PDB file of C-alpha atoms in Angstrom:
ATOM      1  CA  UNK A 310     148.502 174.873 136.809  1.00  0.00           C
ATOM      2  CA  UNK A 311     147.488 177.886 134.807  1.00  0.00           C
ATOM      3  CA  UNK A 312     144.601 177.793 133.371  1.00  0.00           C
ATOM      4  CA  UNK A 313     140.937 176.274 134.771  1.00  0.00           C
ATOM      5  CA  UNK A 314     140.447 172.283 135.180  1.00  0.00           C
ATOM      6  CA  UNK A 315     137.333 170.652 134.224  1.00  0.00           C
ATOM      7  CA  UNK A 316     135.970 168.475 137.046  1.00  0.00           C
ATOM      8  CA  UNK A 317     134.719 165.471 136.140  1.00  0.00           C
ATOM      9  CA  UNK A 318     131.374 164.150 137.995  1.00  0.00           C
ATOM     10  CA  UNK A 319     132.200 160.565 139.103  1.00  0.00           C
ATOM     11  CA  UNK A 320     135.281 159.343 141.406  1.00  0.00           C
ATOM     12  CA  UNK A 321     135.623 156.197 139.404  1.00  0.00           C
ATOM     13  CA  UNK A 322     138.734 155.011 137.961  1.00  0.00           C
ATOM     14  CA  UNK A 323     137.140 154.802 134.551  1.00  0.00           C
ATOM     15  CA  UNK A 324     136.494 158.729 134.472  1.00  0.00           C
ATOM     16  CA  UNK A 325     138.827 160.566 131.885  1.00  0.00           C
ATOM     17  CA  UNK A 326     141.171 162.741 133.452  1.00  0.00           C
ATOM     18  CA  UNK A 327     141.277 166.350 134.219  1.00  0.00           C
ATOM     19  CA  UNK A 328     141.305 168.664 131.017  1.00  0.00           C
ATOM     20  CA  UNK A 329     143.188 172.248 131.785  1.00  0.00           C
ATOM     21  CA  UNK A 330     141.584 174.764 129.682  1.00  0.00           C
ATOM     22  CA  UNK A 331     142.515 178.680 129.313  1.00  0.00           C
ATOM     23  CA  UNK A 332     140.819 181.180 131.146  1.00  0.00           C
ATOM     24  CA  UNK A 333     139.719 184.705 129.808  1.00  0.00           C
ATOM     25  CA  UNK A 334     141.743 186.293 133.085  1.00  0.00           C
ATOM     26  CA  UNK A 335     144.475 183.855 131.703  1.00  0.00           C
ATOM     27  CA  UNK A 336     143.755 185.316 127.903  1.00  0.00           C
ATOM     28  CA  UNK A 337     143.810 188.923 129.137  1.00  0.00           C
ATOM     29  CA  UNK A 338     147.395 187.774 130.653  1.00  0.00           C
ATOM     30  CA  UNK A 339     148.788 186.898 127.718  1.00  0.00           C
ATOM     31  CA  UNK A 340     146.996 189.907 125.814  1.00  0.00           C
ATOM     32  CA  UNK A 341     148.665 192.269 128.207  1.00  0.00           C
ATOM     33  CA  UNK A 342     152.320 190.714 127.880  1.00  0.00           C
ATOM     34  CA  UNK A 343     152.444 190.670 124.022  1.00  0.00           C
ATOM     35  CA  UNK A 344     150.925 194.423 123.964  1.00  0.00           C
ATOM     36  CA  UNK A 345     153.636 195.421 126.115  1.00  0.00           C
ATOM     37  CA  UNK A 346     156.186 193.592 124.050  1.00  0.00           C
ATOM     38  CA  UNK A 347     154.864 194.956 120.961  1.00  0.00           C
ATOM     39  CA  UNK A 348     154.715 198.496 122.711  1.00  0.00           C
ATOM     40  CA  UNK A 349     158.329 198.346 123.572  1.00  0.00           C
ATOM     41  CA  UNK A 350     159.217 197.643 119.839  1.00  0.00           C
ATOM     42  CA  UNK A 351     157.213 200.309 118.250  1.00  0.00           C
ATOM     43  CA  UNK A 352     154.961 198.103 116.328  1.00  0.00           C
ATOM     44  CA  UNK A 353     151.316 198.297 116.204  1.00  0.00           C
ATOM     45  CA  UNK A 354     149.603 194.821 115.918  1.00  0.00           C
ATOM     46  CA  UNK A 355     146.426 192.737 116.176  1.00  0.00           C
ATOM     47  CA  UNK A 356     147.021 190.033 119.138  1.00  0.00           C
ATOM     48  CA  UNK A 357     144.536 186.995 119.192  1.00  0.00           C
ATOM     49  CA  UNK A 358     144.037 184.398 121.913  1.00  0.00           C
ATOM     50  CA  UNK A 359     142.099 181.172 121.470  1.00  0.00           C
ATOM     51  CA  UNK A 360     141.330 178.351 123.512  1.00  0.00           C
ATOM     52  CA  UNK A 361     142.710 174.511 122.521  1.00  0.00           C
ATOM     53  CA  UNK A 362     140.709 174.235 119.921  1.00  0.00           C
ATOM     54  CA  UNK A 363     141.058 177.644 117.888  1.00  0.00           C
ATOM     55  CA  UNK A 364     138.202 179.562 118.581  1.00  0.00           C
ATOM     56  CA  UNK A 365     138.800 183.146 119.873  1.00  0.00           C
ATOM     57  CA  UNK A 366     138.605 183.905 123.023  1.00  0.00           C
ATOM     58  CA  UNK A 367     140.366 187.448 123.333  1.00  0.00           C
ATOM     59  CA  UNK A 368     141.558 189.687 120.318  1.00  0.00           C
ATOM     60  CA  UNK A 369     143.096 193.336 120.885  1.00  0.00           C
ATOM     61  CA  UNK A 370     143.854 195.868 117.991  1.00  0.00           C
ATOM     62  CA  UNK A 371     146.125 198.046 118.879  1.00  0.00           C
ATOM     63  CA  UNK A 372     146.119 202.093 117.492  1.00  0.00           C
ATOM     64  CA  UNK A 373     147.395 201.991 113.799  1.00  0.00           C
ATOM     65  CA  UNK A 374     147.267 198.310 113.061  1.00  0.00           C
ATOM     66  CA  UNK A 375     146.601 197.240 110.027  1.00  0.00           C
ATOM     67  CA  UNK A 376     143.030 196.386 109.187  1.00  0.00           C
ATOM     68  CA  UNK A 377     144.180 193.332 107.544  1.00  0.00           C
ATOM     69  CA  UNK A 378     146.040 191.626 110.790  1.00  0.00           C
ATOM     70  CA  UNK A 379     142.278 191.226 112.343  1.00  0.00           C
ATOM     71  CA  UNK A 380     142.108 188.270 109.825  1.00  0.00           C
ATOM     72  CA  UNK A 381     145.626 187.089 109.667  1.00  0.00           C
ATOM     73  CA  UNK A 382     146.008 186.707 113.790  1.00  0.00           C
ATOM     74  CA  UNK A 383     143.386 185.240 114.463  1.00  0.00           C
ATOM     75  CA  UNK A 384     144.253 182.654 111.237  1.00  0.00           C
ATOM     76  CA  UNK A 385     148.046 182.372 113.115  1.00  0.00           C
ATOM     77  CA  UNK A 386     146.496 181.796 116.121  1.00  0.00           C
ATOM     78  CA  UNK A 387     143.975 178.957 114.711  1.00  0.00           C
ATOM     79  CA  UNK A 388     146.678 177.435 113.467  1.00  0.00           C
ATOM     80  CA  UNK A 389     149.249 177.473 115.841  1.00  0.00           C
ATOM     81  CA  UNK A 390     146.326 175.334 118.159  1.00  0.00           C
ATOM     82  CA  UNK A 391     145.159 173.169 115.243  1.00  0.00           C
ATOM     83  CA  UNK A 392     148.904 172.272 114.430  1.00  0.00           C
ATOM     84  CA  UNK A 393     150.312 172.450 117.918  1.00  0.00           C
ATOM     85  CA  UNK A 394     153.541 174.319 116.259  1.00  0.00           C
ATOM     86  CA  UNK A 395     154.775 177.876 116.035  1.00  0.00           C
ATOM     87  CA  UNK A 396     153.262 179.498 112.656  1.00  0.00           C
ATOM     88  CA  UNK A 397     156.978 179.568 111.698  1.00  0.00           C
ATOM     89  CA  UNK A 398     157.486 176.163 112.011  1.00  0.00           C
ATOM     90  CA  UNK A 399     154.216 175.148 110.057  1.00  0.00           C
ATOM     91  CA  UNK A 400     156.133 178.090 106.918  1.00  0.00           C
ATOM     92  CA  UNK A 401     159.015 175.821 106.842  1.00  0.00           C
ATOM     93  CA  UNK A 402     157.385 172.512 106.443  1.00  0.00           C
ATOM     94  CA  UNK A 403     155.335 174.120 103.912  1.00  0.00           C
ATOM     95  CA  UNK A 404     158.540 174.738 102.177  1.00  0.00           C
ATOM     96  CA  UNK A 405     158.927 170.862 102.225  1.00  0.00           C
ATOM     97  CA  UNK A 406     155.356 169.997 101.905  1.00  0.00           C
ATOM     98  CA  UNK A 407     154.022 173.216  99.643  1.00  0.00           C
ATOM     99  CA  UNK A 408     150.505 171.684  99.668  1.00  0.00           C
ATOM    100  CA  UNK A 409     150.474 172.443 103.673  1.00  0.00           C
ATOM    101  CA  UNK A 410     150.253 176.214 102.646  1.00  0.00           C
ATOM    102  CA  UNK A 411     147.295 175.780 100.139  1.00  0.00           C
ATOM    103  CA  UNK A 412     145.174 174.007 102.671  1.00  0.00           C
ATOM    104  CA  UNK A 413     142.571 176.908 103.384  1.00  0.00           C
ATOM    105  CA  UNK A 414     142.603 178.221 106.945  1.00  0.00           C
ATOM    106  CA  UNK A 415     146.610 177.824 107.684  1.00  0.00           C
ATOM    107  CA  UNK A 416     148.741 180.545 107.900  1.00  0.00           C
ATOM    108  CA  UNK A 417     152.274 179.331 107.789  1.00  0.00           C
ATOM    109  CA  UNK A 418     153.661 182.928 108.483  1.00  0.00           C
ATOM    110  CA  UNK A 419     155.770 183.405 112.105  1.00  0.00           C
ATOM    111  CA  UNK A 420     153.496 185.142 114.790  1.00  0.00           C
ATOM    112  CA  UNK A 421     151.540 181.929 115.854  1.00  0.00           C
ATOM    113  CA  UNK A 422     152.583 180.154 119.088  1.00  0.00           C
ATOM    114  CA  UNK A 423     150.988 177.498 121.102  1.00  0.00           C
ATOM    115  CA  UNK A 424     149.823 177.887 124.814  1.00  0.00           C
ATOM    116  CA  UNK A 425     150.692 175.259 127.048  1.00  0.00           C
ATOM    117  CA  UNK A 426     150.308 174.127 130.708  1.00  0.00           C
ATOM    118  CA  UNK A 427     152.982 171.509 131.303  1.00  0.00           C
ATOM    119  CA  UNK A 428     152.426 169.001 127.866  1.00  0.00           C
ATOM    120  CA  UNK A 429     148.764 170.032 127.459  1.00  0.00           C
ATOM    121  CA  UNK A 430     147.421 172.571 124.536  1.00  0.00           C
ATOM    122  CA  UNK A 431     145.226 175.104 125.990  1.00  0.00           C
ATOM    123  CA  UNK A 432     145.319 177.701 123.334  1.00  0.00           C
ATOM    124  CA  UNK A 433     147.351 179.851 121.247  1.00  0.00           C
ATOM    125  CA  UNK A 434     148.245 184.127 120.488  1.00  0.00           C
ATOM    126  CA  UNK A 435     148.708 185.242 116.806  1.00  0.00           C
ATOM    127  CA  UNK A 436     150.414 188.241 116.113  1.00  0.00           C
ATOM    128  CA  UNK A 437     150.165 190.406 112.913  1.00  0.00           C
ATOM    129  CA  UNK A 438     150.864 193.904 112.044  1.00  0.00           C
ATOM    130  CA  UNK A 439     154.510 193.931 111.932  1.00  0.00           C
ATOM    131  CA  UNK A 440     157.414 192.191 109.872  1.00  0.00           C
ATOM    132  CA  UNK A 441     157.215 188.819 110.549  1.00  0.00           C
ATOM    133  CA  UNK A 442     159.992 188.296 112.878  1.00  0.00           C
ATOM    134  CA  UNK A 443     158.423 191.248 115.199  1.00  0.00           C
ATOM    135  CA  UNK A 444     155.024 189.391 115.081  1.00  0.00           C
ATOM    136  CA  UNK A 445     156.876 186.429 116.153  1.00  0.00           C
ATOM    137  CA  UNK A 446     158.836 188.392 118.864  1.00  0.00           C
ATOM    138  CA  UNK A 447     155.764 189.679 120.236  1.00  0.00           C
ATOM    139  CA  UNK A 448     153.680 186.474 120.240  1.00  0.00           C
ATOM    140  CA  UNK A 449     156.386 184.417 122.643  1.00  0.00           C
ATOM    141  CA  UNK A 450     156.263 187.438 124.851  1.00  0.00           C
ATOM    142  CA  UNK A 451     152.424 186.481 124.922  1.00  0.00           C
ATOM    143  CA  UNK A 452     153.481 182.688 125.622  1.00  0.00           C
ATOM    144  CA  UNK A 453     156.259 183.501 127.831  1.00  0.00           C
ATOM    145  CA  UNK A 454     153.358 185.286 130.432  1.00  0.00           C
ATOM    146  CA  UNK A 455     151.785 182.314 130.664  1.00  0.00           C
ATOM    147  CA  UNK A 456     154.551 180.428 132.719  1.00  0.00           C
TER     148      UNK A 456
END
């Protein structure tokens, strides 16, 4: 397991099961990963981590990122973990479904990925700074720290 488990109180069969959740040392993980990824393709970006359910627990502007990608990775990020799908996923099905990119709050722009331990959501990285693919590029090397 990866991240931090929730214990639950009881030992009673009717007591919900054990919830993984993502730790700051876990965050900082990831943080240090897509940096490095992002460092070894000369871009300068903004890298956001949040927990399951969006909110931030880590961000980390790099030297010379745009001001701007403050906003858009942390929005990437919320909605990679609000979605459960890669930002560049959610841009395609808003090619399908253009309403999906109108809905305020989702970025359907690549550089968003999910965490996961095993099948559960325990937070997501968004990436922004550099073309889209590179954002992308440097928010699975985030993920990929993770496992």
């Amino acid at each position: 397991m990866i991240a931090g488990t929730a214990q639950p109180h009881r030992g009673d069969a009717d007591v919900l099961p054990k919830k993984s959740f993502l730790t700051l040392a876990h965050a900082s993980i990831v943080v240090a990963a897509a940096r490095a990824a992002a460092e070894a393709d000369g871009v300068a970006v903004t890298i956001v981590v949040t927990d399951a359910s969006g909110e931030m627990l880590k961000l980390e502007r790099m030297d010379n990122a745009p001001l701007l990608s403050l906003l858009v990775a942390q929005g990437k990020a919320k909605t990679a973990a609000h979605m459960r799908l890669d930002t560049g996923q959610v841009g395609k099905l808003a090619e399908i479904l253009p309403a999906l990119g109108t809905i305020p709050g989702v970025f359907p722009l690549p550089g968003g990925v999910p965490l996961w331990d095993q099948n559960e959501l325990v937070g997501a990285i968004g990436v922004s700074g550099g073309v889209g693919l590179e954002d992308q590029a440097v928010a699975e090397a985030g993920a990929r720290a993770l496992t």
